[in-house]
Coordinates of C-alpha atoms in Angstrom, one line a residue:
M1389 CA 171.1 -63.8 -92.5
R1390 CA 168.8 -65.2 -89.9
F1391 CA 166.7 -62.2 -89.6
K1392 CA 166.6 -60.9 -93.1
F1393 CA 165.6 -57.4 -91.6
H1394 CA 166.9 -54.2 -93.5
D1395 CA 164.6 -51.7 -92.2
V1396 CA 167.5 -50.3 -89.8
D1397 CA 170.7 -50.5 -92.1
T1398 CA 170.6 -47.1 -93.1
Y1399 CA 170.1 -45.9 -89.4
I1400 CA 172.7 -48.3 -88.2
S1401 CA 175.3 -46.8 -90.8
V1402 CA 174.8 -43.0 -89.9
L1403 CA 174.8 -43.8 -86.1
I1404 CA 178.1 -45.7 -86.6
W1405 CA 179.8 -43.0 -88.7
G1406 CA 178.3 -40.1 -86.7
N1407 CA 179.7 -41.7 -83.7
V1408 CA 183.0 -41.9 -85.3
V1409 CA 182.8 -38.2 -86.7
L1410 CA 181.8 -36.8 -83.3
S1411 CA 184.4 -39.0 -81.3
I1412 CA 187.2 -37.6 -83.7
L1413 CA 186.0 -34.0 -83.6
N1414 CA 185.8 -34.1 -79.9
L1415 CA 189.3 -35.7 -79.5
L1416 CA 190.5 -33.0 -81.7
S1417 CA 189.2 -30.2 -79.8
L1418 CA 190.5 -31.7 -76.6
V1419 CA 194.1 -31.4 -78.4
R1420 CA 193.5 -28.2 -79.7
S1421 CA 191.9 -25.7 -77.2
E1422 CA 191.0 -23.1 -79.6
L1423 CA 188.7 -25.5 -81.5
E1424 CA 186.9 -26.5 -78.4
A1425 CA 185.0 -23.1 -78.1
S1426 CA 184.0 -22.9 -81.7
L1427 CA 183.2 -26.7 -81.9
I1428 CA 181.0 -27.1 -78.6
G1429 CA 177.6 -25.7 -80.5
F1430 CA 178.1 -28.2 -83.7
L1431 CA 179.1 -31.2 -81.3
M1432 CA 175.9 -30.7 -78.9
G1433 CA 173.6 -30.0 -81.8
A1434 CA 175.1 -33.3 -84.0
F1435 CA 175.0 -35.2 -80.6
I1436 CA 171.4 -34.5 -80.0
L1437 CA 170.6 -35.2 -83.7
L1438 CA 172.3 -38.7 -83.2
Q1439 CA 169.9 -39.4 -80.5
I1440 CA 167.1 -38.5 -82.3
I1441 CA 168.4 -40.9 -84.8
Y1442 CA 169.1 -43.4 -82.0
I1443 CA 165.3 -43.3 -81.2
V1444 CA 164.0 -43.6 -84.4
F1445 CA 166.2 -46.8 -84.9
A1446 CA 164.8 -48.0 -81.6
I1447 CA 161.0 -47.6 -82.9
R1448 CA 162.0 -49.1 -86.3
I1449 CA 163.5 -52.3 -84.7
L1450 CA 160.0 -53.0 -83.0
R1451 CA 158.8 -54.2 -86.4
L1452 CA 161.4 -57.0 -86.3
P1453 CA 159.4 -60.1 -86.9
D1454 CA 161.6 -62.1 -84.3
N1455 CA 161.1 -61.2 -80.5
L1456 CA 164.9 -61.6 -79.7
F1457 CA 164.6 -64.3 -77.5
G1458 CA 161.8 -62.1 -75.6
L1459 CA 164.2 -59.2 -75.4
L1460 CA 162.9 -57.2 -78.4
K1461 CA 160.8 -54.7 -76.6
P1462 CA 162.9 -54.4 -73.6
F1463 CA 165.9 -53.5 -75.8
S1464 CA 163.9 -51.0 -77.8
Y1465 CA 162.1 -49.4 -74.9
T1466 CA 165.5 -48.8 -73.1
S1467 CA 167.0 -47.8 -76.2
I1468 CA 164.1 -45.1 -76.8
A1469 CA 164.5 -43.8 -73.0
S1470 CA 168.2 -43.8 -73.4
G1471 CA 167.9 -41.7 -76.6
I1472 CA 165.5 -39.3 -74.8
C1473 CA 167.2 -38.8 -71.7
L1474 CA 170.7 -38.2 -73.7
A1475 CA 168.9 -35.9 -76.1
S1476 CA 167.3 -33.5 -73.4
I1477 CA 171.0 -32.9 -72.1
I1478 CA 169.6 -32.3 -68.6
L1479 CA 169.0 -36.0 -68.0
I1480 CA 172.3 -37.0 -69.4
P1481 CA 173.4 -39.0 -66.0
V1482 CA 170.1 -40.9 -66.3
G1483 CA 170.7 -41.4 -70.0
F1484 CA 174.1 -43.1 -69.2
I1485 CA 172.4 -45.8 -66.9
V1486 CA 169.5 -46.6 -69.1
S1487 CA 172.0 -47.1 -72.0
A1488 CA 174.1 -49.3 -69.8
A1489 CA 171.0 -51.1 -69.6
A1490 CA 170.1 -51.3 -72.9
D1491 CA 173.8 -52.6 -74.0
V1492 CA 173.4 -55.3 -71.3
I1493 CA 170.2 -56.4 -72.8
L1494 CA 171.8 -56.1 -76.4
G1495 CA 174.5 -58.2 -74.9
I1496 CA 172.3 -61.0 -73.8
I1497 CA 170.4 -61.0 -77.0
F1498 CA 174.1 -61.7 -78.8
F1499 CA 175.1 -64.3 -76.5
R1500 CA 171.7 -66.2 -76.8
A1501 CA 172.1 -66.0 -80.6
A1502 CA 175.5 -67.1 -80.4
K1503 CA 174.1 -70.3 -78.8
Q1504 CA 171.9 -71.0 -81.5

């Protein structure tokens, strides 16, 4: 209970459950090829919607009163860039690279927080 910041709790839950549902549907479409054609549009739309929610999450996390060991802004901005690239579909390869950078920053935040 260090941060006591709950402005993004709903976004985190939606992102987790959205990714679980999309992963299950994606795996199901791989197993049943006749579902792939019917689900592709839904999966793309849901993926874009999840990226928009991720962008909103990243913007909201900027309100955190703590600076996360000086990494709050780098994490938020790389997360926003990642969401924009992934939502654009065309920039997905760039989005994966930026997303990996955001994940590394998040990992550094977790390790630094664990030391305290």
